[in-house]
Coordinates of C-alpha atoms and ligand atoms in Angstrom, one line a residue:
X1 CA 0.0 0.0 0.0
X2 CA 1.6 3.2 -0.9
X3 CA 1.6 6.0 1.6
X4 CA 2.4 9.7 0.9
X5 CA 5.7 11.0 1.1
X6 CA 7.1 7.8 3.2
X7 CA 9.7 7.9 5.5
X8 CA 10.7 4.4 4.8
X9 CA 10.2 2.8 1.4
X10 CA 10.6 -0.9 0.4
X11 CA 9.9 -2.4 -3.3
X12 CA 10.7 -5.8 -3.9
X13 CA 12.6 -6.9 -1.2
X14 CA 14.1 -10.3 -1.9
X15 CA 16.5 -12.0 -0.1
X16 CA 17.8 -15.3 -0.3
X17 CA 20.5 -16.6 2.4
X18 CA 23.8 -18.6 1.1
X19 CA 21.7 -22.5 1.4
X20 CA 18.9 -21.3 -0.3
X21 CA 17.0 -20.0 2.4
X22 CA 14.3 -18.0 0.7
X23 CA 14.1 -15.6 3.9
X24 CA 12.4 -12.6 1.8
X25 CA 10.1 -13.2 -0.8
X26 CA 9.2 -9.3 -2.5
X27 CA 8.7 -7.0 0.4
X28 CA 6.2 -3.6 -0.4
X29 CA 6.0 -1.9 2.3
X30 CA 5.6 1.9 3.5
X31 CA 6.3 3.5 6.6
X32 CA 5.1 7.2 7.5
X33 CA 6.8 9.8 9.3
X34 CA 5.8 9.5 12.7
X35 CA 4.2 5.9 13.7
X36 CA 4.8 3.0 15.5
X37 CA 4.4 -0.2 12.8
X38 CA 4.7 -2.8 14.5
X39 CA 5.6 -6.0 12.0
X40 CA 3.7 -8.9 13.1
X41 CA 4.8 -12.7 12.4
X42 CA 5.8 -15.8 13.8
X43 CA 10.0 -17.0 14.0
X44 CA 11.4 -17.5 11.0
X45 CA 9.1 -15.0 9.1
X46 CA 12.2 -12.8 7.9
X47 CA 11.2 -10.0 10.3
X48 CA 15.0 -9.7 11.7
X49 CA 16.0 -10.0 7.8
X50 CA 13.8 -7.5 7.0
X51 CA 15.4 -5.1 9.4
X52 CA 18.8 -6.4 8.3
X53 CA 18.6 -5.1 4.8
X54 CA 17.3 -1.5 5.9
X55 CA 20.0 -1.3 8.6
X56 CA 23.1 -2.7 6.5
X57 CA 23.5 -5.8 7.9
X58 CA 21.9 -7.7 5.1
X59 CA 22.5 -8.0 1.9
X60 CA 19.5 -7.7 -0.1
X61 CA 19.4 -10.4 -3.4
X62 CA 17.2 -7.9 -5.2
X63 CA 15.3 -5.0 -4.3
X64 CA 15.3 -1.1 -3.2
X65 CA 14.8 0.8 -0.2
X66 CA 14.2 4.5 0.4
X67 CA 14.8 6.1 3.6
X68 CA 13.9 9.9 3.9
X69 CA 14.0 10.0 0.3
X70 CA 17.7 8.6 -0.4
X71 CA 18.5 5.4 -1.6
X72 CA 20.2 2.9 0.6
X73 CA 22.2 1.4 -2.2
X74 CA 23.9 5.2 -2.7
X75 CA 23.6 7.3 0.3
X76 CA 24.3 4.9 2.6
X77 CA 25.7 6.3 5.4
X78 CA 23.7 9.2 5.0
X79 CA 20.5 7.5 5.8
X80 CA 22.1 4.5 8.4
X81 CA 22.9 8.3 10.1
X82 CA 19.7 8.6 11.1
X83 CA 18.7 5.1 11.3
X84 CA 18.8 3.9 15.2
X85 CA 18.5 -0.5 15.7
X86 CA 17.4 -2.1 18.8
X87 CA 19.2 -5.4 17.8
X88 CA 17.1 -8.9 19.1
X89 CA 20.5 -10.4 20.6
X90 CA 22.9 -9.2 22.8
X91 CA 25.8 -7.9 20.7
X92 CA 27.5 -5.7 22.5
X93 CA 31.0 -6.1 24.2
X94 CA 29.6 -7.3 28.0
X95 CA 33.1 -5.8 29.2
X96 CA 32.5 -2.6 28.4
X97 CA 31.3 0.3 30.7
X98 CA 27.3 1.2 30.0
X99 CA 29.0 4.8 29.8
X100 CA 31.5 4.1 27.1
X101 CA 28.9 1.6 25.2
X102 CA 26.2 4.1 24.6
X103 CA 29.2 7.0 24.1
X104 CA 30.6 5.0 21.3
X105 CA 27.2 4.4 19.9
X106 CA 27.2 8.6 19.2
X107 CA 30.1 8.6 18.0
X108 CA 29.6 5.9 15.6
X109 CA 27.8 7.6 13.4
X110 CA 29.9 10.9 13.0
X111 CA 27.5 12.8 15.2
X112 CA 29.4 14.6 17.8
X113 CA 30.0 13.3 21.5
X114 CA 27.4 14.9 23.8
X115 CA 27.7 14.2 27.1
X116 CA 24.5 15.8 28.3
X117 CA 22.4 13.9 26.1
X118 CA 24.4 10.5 27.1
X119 CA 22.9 11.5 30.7
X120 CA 19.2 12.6 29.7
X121 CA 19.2 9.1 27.8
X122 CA 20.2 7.2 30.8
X123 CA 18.6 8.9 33.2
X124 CA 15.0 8.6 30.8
X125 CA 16.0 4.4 30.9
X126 CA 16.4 4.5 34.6
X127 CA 20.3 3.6 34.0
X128 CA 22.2 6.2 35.1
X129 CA 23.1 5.0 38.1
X130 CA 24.7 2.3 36.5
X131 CA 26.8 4.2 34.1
X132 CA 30.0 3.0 35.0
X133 CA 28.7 -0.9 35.6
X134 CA 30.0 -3.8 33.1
X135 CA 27.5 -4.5 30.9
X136 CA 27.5 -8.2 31.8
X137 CA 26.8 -6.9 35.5
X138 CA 23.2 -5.8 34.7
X139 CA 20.2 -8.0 34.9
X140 CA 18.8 -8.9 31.2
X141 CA 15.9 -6.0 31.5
X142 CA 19.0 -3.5 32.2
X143 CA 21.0 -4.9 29.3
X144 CA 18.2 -4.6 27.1
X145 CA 17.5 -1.2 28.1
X146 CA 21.5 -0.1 27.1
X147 CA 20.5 -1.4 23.8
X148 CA 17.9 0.8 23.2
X149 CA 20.4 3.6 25.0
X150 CA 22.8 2.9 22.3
X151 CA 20.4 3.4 19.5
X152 CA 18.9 6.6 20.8
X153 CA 22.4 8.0 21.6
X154 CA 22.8 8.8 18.2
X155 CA 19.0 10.7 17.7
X156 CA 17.8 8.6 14.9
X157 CA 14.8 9.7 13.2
X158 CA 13.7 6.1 12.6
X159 CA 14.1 3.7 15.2
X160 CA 13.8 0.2 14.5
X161 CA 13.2 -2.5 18.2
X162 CA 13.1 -6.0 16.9
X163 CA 11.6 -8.0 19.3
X164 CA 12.0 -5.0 22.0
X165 CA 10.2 -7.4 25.2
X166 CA 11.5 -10.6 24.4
X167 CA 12.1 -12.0 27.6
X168 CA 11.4 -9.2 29.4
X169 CA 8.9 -9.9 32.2
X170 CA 5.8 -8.2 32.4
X171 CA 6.5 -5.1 34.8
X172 CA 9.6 -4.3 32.5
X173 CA 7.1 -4.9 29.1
X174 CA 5.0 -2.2 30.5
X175 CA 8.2 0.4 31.3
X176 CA 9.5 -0.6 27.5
X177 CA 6.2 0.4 26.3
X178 CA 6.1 3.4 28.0
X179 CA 9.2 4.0 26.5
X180 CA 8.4 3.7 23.3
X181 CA 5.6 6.0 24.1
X182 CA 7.5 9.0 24.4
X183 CA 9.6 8.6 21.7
X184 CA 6.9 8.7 19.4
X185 CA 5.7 11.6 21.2
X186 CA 9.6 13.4 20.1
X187 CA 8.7 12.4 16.4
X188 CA 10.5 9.2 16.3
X189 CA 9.2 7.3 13.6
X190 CA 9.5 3.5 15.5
X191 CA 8.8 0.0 13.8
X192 CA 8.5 -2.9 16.1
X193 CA 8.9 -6.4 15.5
X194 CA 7.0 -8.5 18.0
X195 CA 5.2 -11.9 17.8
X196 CA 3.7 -11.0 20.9
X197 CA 0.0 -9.8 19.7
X198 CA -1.0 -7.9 22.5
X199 CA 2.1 -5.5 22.1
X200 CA 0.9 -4.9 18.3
X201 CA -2.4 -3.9 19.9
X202 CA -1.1 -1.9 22.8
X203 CA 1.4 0.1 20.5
X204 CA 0.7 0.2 17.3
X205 CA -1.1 2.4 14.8
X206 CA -0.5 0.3 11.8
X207 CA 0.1 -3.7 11.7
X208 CA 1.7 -5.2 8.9
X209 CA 1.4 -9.2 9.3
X210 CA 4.7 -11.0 8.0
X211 CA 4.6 -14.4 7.1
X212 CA 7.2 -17.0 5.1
X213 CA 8.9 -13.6 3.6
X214 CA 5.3 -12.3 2.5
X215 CA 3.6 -9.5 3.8
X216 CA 0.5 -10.9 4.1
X217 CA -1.4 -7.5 5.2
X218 CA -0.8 -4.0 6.4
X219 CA -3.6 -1.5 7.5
X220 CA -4.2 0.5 10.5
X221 CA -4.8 -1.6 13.7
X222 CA -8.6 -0.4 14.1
X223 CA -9.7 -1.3 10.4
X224 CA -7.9 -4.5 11.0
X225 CA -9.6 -5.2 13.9
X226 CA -12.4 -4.1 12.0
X227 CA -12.0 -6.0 9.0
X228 CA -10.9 -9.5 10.6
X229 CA -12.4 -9.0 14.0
X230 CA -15.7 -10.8 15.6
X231 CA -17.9 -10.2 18.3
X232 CA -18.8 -13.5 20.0
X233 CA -22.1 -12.8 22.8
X234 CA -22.8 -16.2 25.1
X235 CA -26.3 -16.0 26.5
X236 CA -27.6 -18.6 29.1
X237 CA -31.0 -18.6 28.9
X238 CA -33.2 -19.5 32.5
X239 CA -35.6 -22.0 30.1
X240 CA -34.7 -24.5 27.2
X241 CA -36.0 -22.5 24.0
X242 CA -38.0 -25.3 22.2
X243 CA -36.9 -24.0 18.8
X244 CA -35.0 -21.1 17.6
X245 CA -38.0 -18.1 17.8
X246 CA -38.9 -16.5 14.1
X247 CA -38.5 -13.4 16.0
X248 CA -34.0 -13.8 16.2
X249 CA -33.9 -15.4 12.7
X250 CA -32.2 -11.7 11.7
X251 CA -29.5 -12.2 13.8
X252 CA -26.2 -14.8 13.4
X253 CA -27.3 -17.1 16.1
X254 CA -26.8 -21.0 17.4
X255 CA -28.5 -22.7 19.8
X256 CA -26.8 -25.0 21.5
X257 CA -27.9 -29.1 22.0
X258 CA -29.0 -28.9 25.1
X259 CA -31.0 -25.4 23.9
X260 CA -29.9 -23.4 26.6
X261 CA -27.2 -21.4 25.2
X262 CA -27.4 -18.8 22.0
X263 CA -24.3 -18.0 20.7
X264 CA -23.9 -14.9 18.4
X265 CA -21.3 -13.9 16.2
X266 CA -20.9 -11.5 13.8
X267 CA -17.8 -8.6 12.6
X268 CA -17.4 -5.7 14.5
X269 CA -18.1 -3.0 11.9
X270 CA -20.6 -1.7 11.2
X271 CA -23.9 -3.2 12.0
X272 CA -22.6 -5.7 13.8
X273 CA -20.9 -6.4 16.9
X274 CA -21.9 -4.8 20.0
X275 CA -24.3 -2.5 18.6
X276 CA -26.2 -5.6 17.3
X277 CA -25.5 -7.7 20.9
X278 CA -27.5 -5.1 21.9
X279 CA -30.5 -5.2 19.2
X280 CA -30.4 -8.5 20.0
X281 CA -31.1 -8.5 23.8
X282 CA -33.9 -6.3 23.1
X283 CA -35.3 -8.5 20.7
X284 CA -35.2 -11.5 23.1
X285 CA -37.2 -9.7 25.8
X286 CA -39.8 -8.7 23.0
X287 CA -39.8 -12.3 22.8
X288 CA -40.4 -12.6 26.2
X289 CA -36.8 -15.2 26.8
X290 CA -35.3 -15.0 29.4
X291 CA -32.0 -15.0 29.9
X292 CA -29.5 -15.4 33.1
X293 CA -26.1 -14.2 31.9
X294 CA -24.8 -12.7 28.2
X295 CA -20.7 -12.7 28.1
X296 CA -19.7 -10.7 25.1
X297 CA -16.1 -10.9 23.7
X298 CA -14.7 -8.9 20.6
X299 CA -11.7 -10.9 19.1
X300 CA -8.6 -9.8 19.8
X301 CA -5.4 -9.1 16.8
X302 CA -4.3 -12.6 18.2
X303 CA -7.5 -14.2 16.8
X304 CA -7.1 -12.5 13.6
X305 CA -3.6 -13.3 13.3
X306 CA -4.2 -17.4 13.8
X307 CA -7.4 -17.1 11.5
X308 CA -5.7 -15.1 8.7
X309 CA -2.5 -17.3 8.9
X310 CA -4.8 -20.5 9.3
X311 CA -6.7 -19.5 6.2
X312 CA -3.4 -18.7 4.2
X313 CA -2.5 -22.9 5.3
X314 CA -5.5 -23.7 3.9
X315 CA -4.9 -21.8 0.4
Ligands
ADP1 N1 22.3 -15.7 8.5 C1 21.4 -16.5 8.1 N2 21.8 -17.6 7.2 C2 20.9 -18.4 6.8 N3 19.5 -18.4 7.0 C3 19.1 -17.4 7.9 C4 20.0 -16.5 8.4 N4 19.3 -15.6 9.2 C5 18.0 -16.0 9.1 N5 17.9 -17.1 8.3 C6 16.7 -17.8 8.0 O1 15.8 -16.9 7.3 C7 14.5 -17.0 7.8 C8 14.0 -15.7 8.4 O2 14.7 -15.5 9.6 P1 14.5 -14.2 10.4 O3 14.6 -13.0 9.5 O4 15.5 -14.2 11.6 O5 13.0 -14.3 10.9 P2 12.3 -13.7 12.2 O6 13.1 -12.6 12.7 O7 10.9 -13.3 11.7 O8 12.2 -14.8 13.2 C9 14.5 -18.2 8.7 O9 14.1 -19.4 8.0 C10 15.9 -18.3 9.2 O10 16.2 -19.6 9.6
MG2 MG1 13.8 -12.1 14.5

Protein backbone atom coordinates (compact mmCIF):
# COMPACT_ATOMS: atom_id res chain seq x y z
CA UNK A 1 0.00 0.00 0.00
CA UNK A 2 1.63 3.18 -0.90
CA UNK A 3 1.57 5.95 1.57
CA UNK A 4 2.44 9.67 0.86
CA UNK A 5 5.65 11.02 1.11
CA UNK A 6 7.13 7.83 3.21
CA UNK A 7 9.70 7.92 5.49
CA UNK A 8 10.67 4.44 4.79
CA UNK A 9 10.23 2.77 1.45
CA UNK A 10 10.61 -0.85 0.36
CA UNK A 11 9.88 -2.35 -3.31
CA UNK A 12 10.67 -5.82 -3.87
CA UNK A 13 12.56 -6.87 -1.16
CA UNK A 14 14.07 -10.29 -1.92
CA UNK A 15 16.51 -12.02 -0.10
CA UNK A 16 17.83 -15.31 -0.31
CA UNK A 17 20.45 -16.61 2.35
CA UNK A 18 23.81 -18.64 1.10
CA UNK A 19 21.68 -22.47 1.42
CA UNK A 20 18.92 -21.33 -0.34
CA UNK A 21 16.97 -20.03 2.38
CA UNK A 22 14.27 -17.98 0.73
CA UNK A 23 14.06 -15.60 3.93
CA UNK A 24 12.37 -12.59 1.84
CA UNK A 25 10.06 -13.18 -0.85
CA UNK A 26 9.23 -9.32 -2.48
CA UNK A 27 8.71 -7.00 0.41
CA UNK A 28 6.22 -3.62 -0.38
CA UNK A 29 6.00 -1.93 2.34
CA UNK A 30 5.61 1.89 3.48
CA UNK A 31 6.25 3.50 6.60
CA UNK A 32 5.05 7.20 7.48
CA UNK A 33 6.76 9.78 9.27
CA UNK A 34 5.80 9.48 12.71
CA UNK A 35 4.22 5.94 13.66
CA UNK A 36 4.79 2.96 15.46
CA UNK A 37 4.42 -0.18 12.83
CA UNK A 38 4.66 -2.81 14.45
CA UNK A 39 5.59 -5.97 12.02
CA UNK A 40 3.69 -8.92 13.07
CA UNK A 41 4.79 -12.74 12.40
CA UNK A 42 5.84 -15.81 13.80
CA UNK A 43 9.98 -17.03 14.05
CA UNK A 44 11.42 -17.54 10.96
CA UNK A 45 9.08 -15.00 9.12
CA UNK A 46 12.16 -12.79 7.87
CA UNK A 47 11.23 -10.01 10.29
CA UNK A 48 15.02 -9.66 11.71
CA UNK A 49 16.02 -9.96 7.79
CA UNK A 50 13.80 -7.49 6.98
CA UNK A 51 15.42 -5.13 9.36
CA UNK A 52 18.76 -6.40 8.31
CA UNK A 53 18.59 -5.07 4.82
CA UNK A 54 17.31 -1.54 5.88
CA UNK A 55 20.01 -1.28 8.56
CA UNK A 56 23.10 -2.72 6.50
CA UNK A 57 23.52 -5.83 7.88
CA UNK A 58 21.89 -7.71 5.09
CA UNK A 59 22.51 -7.95 1.95
CA UNK A 60 19.48 -7.70 -0.07
CA UNK A 61 19.38 -10.44 -3.37
CA UNK A 62 17.22 -7.90 -5.17
CA UNK A 63 15.31 -4.98 -4.29
CA UNK A 64 15.26 -1.09 -3.21
CA UNK A 65 14.84 0.84 -0.23
CA UNK A 66 14.25 4.47 0.38
CA UNK A 67 14.75 6.15 3.60
CA UNK A 68 13.91 9.95 3.87
CA UNK A 69 14.04 9.97 0.26
CA UNK A 70 17.66 8.61 -0.40
CA UNK A 71 18.46 5.38 -1.64
CA UNK A 72 20.23 2.93 0.60
CA UNK A 73 22.24 1.42 -2.20
CA UNK A 74 23.86 5.20 -2.66
CA UNK A 75 23.60 7.34 0.27
CA UNK A 76 24.27 4.91 2.60
CA UNK A 77 25.67 6.33 5.41
CA UNK A 78 23.65 9.25 5.00
CA UNK A 79 20.50 7.53 5.83
CA UNK A 80 22.14 4.54 8.39
CA UNK A 81 22.86 8.31 10.06
CA UNK A 82 19.68 8.57 11.12
CA UNK A 83 18.66 5.10 11.32
CA UNK A 84 18.76 3.85 15.24
CA UNK A 85 18.54 -0.51 15.68
CA UNK A 86 17.43 -2.11 18.76
CA UNK A 87 19.19 -5.37 17.78
CA UNK A 88 17.07 -8.92 19.08
CA UNK A 89 20.49 -10.40 20.65
CA UNK A 90 22.92 -9.16 22.84
CA UNK A 91 25.75 -7.87 20.69
CA UNK A 92 27.53 -5.65 22.50
CA UNK A 93 30.99 -6.10 24.21
CA UNK A 94 29.63 -7.34 28.00
CA UNK A 95 33.07 -5.80 29.22
CA UNK A 96 32.48 -2.65 28.45
CA UNK A 97 31.27 0.31 30.71
CA UNK A 98 27.34 1.23 30.04
CA UNK A 99 29.02 4.82 29.78
CA UNK A 100 31.52 4.13 27.08
CA UNK A 101 28.87 1.59 25.21
CA UNK A 102 26.24 4.07 24.61
CA UNK A 103 29.23 6.98 24.10
CA UNK A 104 30.56 5.02 21.33
CA UNK A 105 27.23 4.44 19.89
CA UNK A 106 27.15 8.59 19.23
CA UNK A 107 30.08 8.59 18.02
CA UNK A 108 29.57 5.90 15.61
CA UNK A 109 27.83 7.63 13.43
CA UNK A 110 29.89 10.88 13.01
CA UNK A 111 27.53 12.85 15.17
CA UNK A 112 29.39 14.58 17.81
CA UNK A 113 30.03 13.32 21.46
CA UNK A 114 27.42 14.93 23.80
CA UNK A 115 27.68 14.18 27.14
CA UNK A 116 24.54 15.84 28.35
CA UNK A 117 22.39 13.92 26.07
CA UNK A 118 24.43 10.54 27.06
CA UNK A 119 22.90 11.51 30.66
CA UNK A 120 19.24 12.61 29.75
CA UNK A 121 19.21 9.13 27.82
CA UNK A 122 20.20 7.18 30.77
CA UNK A 123 18.58 8.88 33.18
CA UNK A 124 15.04 8.57 30.75
CA UNK A 125 15.98 4.36 30.95
CA UNK A 126 16.38 4.53 34.60
CA UNK A 127 20.34 3.61 33.95
CA UNK A 128 22.24 6.16 35.14
CA UNK A 129 23.08 4.97 38.11
CA UNK A 130 24.68 2.31 36.54
CA UNK A 131 26.78 4.23 34.06
CA UNK A 132 29.97 3.00 35.05
CA UNK A 133 28.70 -0.90 35.55
CA UNK A 134 30.04 -3.79 33.14
CA UNK A 135 27.45 -4.54 30.89
CA UNK A 136 27.48 -8.24 31.79
CA UNK A 137 26.81 -6.90 35.49
CA UNK A 138 23.16 -5.84 34.73
CA UNK A 139 20.23 -7.99 34.86
CA UNK A 140 18.76 -8.88 31.18
CA UNK A 141 15.95 -5.95 31.55
CA UNK A 142 18.98 -3.49 32.16
CA UNK A 143 21.05 -4.91 29.26
CA UNK A 144 18.17 -4.62 27.10
CA UNK A 145 17.47 -1.17 28.13
CA UNK A 146 21.46 -0.05 27.09
CA UNK A 147 20.47 -1.39 23.80
CA UNK A 148 17.90 0.83 23.23
CA UNK A 149 20.38 3.61 24.96
CA UNK A 150 22.83 2.91 22.29
CA UNK A 151 20.37 3.38 19.49
CA UNK A 152 18.92 6.58 20.84
CA UNK A 153 22.44 8.02 21.59
CA UNK A 154 22.80 8.84 18.18
CA UNK A 155 19.05 10.69 17.74
CA UNK A 156 17.79 8.57 14.85
CA UNK A 157 14.84 9.74 13.24
CA UNK A 158 13.73 6.12 12.58
CA UNK A 159 14.07 3.66 15.24
CA UNK A 160 13.78 0.18 14.52
CA UNK A 161 13.20 -2.47 18.21
CA UNK A 162 13.07 -6.00 16.90
CA UNK A 163 11.56 -7.98 19.34
CA UNK A 164 12.03 -5.02 22.03
CA UNK A 165 10.22 -7.42 25.19
CA UNK A 166 11.45 -10.62 24.35
CA UNK A 167 12.09 -12.02 27.61
CA UNK A 168 11.42 -9.25 29.40
CA UNK A 169 8.93 -9.94 32.24
CA UNK A 170 5.76 -8.19 32.44
CA UNK A 171 6.54 -5.08 34.83
CA UNK A 172 9.64 -4.27 32.52
CA UNK A 173 7.07 -4.92 29.15
CA UNK A 174 5.03 -2.17 30.49
CA UNK A 175 8.15 0.41 31.30
CA UNK A 176 9.52 -0.61 27.54
CA UNK A 177 6.24 0.43 26.32
CA UNK A 178 6.12 3.38 27.96
CA UNK A 179 9.24 4.05 26.47
CA UNK A 180 8.41 3.65 23.34
CA UNK A 181 5.59 5.96 24.08
CA UNK A 182 7.52 9.01 24.36
CA UNK A 183 9.57 8.60 21.71
CA UNK A 184 6.92 8.69 19.45
CA UNK A 185 5.74 11.64 21.19
CA UNK A 186 9.62 13.37 20.14
CA UNK A 187 8.75 12.35 16.44
CA UNK A 188 10.45 9.19 16.31
CA UNK A 189 9.15 7.26 13.59
CA UNK A 190 9.45 3.50 15.50
CA UNK A 191 8.83 0.05 13.83
CA UNK A 192 8.47 -2.93 16.13
CA UNK A 193 8.94 -6.40 15.53
CA UNK A 194 7.02 -8.54 18.02
CA UNK A 195 5.16 -11.89 17.76
CA UNK A 196 3.74 -11.00 20.95
CA UNK A 197 -0.05 -9.85 19.72
CA UNK A 198 -1.03 -7.85 22.54
CA UNK A 199 2.06 -5.54 22.10
CA UNK A 200 0.92 -4.89 18.28
CA UNK A 201 -2.38 -3.86 19.89
CA UNK A 202 -1.09 -1.92 22.78
CA UNK A 203 1.37 0.13 20.55
CA UNK A 204 0.74 0.17 17.29
CA UNK A 205 -1.07 2.43 14.82
CA UNK A 206 -0.49 0.28 11.83
CA UNK A 207 0.14 -3.72 11.71
CA UNK A 208 1.74 -5.22 8.89
CA UNK A 209 1.42 -9.18 9.29
CA UNK A 210 4.69 -10.99 7.98
CA UNK A 211 4.56 -14.43 7.15
CA UNK A 212 7.20 -16.98 5.07
CA UNK A 213 8.87 -13.58 3.62
CA UNK A 214 5.26 -12.33 2.48
CA UNK A 215 3.61 -9.51 3.77
CA UNK A 216 0.46 -10.86 4.15
CA UNK A 217 -1.44 -7.51 5.17
CA UNK A 218 -0.77 -3.97 6.39
CA UNK A 219 -3.59 -1.47 7.55
CA UNK A 220 -4.24 0.45 10.48
CA UNK A 221 -4.85 -1.55 13.69
CA UNK A 222 -8.60 -0.37 14.13
CA UNK A 223 -9.74 -1.27 10.41
CA UNK A 224 -7.86 -4.53 11.03
CA UNK A 225 -9.62 -5.20 13.95
CA UNK A 226 -12.41 -4.06 12.05
CA UNK A 227 -12.01 -6.02 8.95
CA UNK A 228 -10.87 -9.51 10.55
CA UNK A 229 -12.43 -9.04 14.04
CA UNK A 230 -15.65 -10.76 15.59
CA UNK A 231 -17.88 -10.18 18.35
CA UNK A 232 -18.83 -13.48 19.96
CA UNK A 233 -22.07 -12.83 22.79
CA UNK A 234 -22.79 -16.15 25.10
CA UNK A 235 -26.31 -15.98 26.50
CA UNK A 236 -27.56 -18.65 29.05
CA UNK A 237 -30.96 -18.63 28.94
CA UNK A 238 -33.19 -19.50 32.47
CA UNK A 239 -35.57 -21.98 30.07
CA UNK A 240 -34.72 -24.55 27.17
CA UNK A 241 -36.01 -22.52 23.98
CA UNK A 242 -37.98 -25.27 22.21
CA UNK A 243 -36.85 -23.99 18.84
CA UNK A 244 -35.02 -21.07 17.58
CA UNK A 245 -37.96 -18.10 17.84
CA UNK A 246 -38.89 -16.49 14.13
CA UNK A 247 -38.51 -13.35 16.00
CA UNK A 248 -33.95 -13.84 16.21
CA UNK A 249 -33.91 -15.41 12.72
CA UNK A 250 -32.24 -11.72 11.71
CA UNK A 251 -29.46 -12.21 13.83
CA UNK A 252 -26.20 -14.84 13.41
CA UNK A 253 -27.26 -17.14 16.15
CA UNK A 254 -26.78 -21.00 17.38
CA UNK A 255 -28.54 -22.69 19.79
CA UNK A 256 -26.80 -24.97 21.45
CA UNK A 257 -27.89 -29.10 21.97
CA UNK A 258 -29.01 -28.88 25.11
CA UNK A 259 -30.99 -25.38 23.94
CA UNK A 260 -29.93 -23.45 26.55
CA UNK A 261 -27.22 -21.36 25.17
CA UNK A 262 -27.38 -18.84 21.95
CA UNK A 263 -24.29 -18.05 20.71
CA UNK A 264 -23.86 -14.86 18.41
CA UNK A 265 -21.35 -13.95 16.23
CA UNK A 266 -20.93 -11.52 13.83
CA UNK A 267 -17.83 -8.61 12.58
CA UNK A 268 -17.36 -5.70 14.48
CA UNK A 269 -18.11 -2.97 11.89
CA UNK A 270 -20.63 -1.72 11.24
CA UNK A 271 -23.89 -3.17 12.03
CA UNK A 272 -22.58 -5.69 13.77
CA UNK A 273 -20.93 -6.44 16.86
CA UNK A 274 -21.91 -4.77 20.02
CA UNK A 275 -24.27 -2.54 18.62
CA UNK A 276 -26.20 -5.57 17.26
CA UNK A 277 -25.53 -7.71 20.87
CA UNK A 278 -27.53 -5.06 21.95
CA UNK A 279 -30.46 -5.20 19.24
CA UNK A 280 -30.40 -8.54 20.03
CA UNK A 281 -31.09 -8.54 23.83
CA UNK A 282 -33.95 -6.29 23.08
CA UNK A 283 -35.34 -8.46 20.67
CA UNK A 284 -35.20 -11.50 23.08
CA UNK A 285 -37.23 -9.71 25.84
CA UNK A 286 -39.76 -8.75 22.98
CA UNK A 287 -39.78 -12.27 22.84
CA UNK A 288 -40.37 -12.62 26.21
CA UNK A 289 -36.76 -15.19 26.80
CA UNK A 290 -35.34 -14.95 29.43
CA UNK A 291 -31.97 -14.98 29.86
CA UNK A 292 -29.48 -15.41 33.14
CA UNK A 293 -26.12 -14.22 31.92
CA UNK A 294 -24.83 -12.72 28.23
CA UNK A 295 -20.71 -12.69 28.11
CA UNK A 296 -19.66 -10.72 25.09
CA UNK A 297 -16.12 -10.90 23.72
CA UNK A 298 -14.67 -8.86 20.59
CA UNK A 299 -11.74 -10.89 19.10
CA UNK A 300 -8.64 -9.77 19.76
CA UNK A 301 -5.41 -9.14 16.84
CA UNK A 302 -4.34 -12.57 18.20
CA UNK A 303 -7.45 -14.17 16.84
CA UNK A 304 -7.12 -12.54 13.61
CA UNK A 305 -3.64 -13.30 13.28
CA UNK A 306 -4.22 -17.41 13.80
CA UNK A 307 -7.41 -17.12 11.47
CA UNK A 308 -5.65 -15.06 8.72
CA UNK A 309 -2.49 -17.31 8.86
CA UNK A 310 -4.82 -20.54 9.31
CA UNK A 311 -6.69 -19.50 6.23
CA UNK A 312 -3.36 -18.69 4.19
CA UNK A 313 -2.48 -22.86 5.33
CA UNK A 314 -5.53 -23.70 3.94
CA UNK A 315 -4.94 -21.80 0.36
N1 LIG B 1 22.30 -15.66 8.50
C1 LIG B 1 21.40 -16.54 8.06
N2 LIG B 1 21.76 -17.56 7.24
C2 LIG B 1 20.86 -18.44 6.76
N3 LIG B 1 19.54 -18.40 7.05
C3 LIG B 1 19.11 -17.42 7.85
C4 LIG B 1 20.01 -16.46 8.40
N4 LIG B 1 19.28 -15.59 9.17
C5 LIG B 1 18.02 -16.02 9.11
N5 LIG B 1 17.90 -17.11 8.32
C6 LIG B 1 16.65 -17.82 7.99
O1 LIG B 1 15.81 -16.89 7.33
C7 LIG B 1 14.47 -17.04 7.77
C8 LIG B 1 13.99 -15.74 8.38
O2 LIG B 1 14.69 -15.50 9.57
P1 LIG B 1 14.52 -14.17 10.43
O3 LIG B 1 14.62 -13.01 9.52
O4 LIG B 1 15.47 -14.25 11.56
O5 LIG B 1 13.01 -14.33 10.93
P2 LIG B 1 12.27 -13.71 12.22
O6 LIG B 1 13.09 -12.56 12.69
O7 LIG B 1 10.93 -13.32 11.71
O8 LIG B 1 12.18 -14.80 13.23
C9 LIG B 1 14.47 -18.22 8.72
O9 LIG B 1 14.13 -19.38 8.00
C10 LIG B 1 15.88 -18.26 9.21
O10 LIG B 1 16.24 -19.55 9.59
MG1 LIG C 1 13.83 -12.15 14.53
Amino acid sequence: MAVSDPILSIRGLAKTYRGGTRALDGVDLDIRRGEIFALLGPNGAGKTTLIGAVCGLVRPSAGSIHAFGLDLARDWRAARARIGLVPQELATDMFETVWRAVSYSQGLFGRRRDPERLEAILKALSLWDKKDAQIRALSGGMKRRVLIAKALAHEPDLLFLDEPTAGVDVELRKGMWEQIAALKQRGVTIILTTHYIEEAELMADRVGIIRGGRILMVDDKEAMMERLGTTEAVIDLAAPLAAMPAALGRFHLELSPDRTRLVYRGGTGAGGGRAEVARLTQALVQAGIAYVSLDIRDSSLEDIFVDLLGREEAA
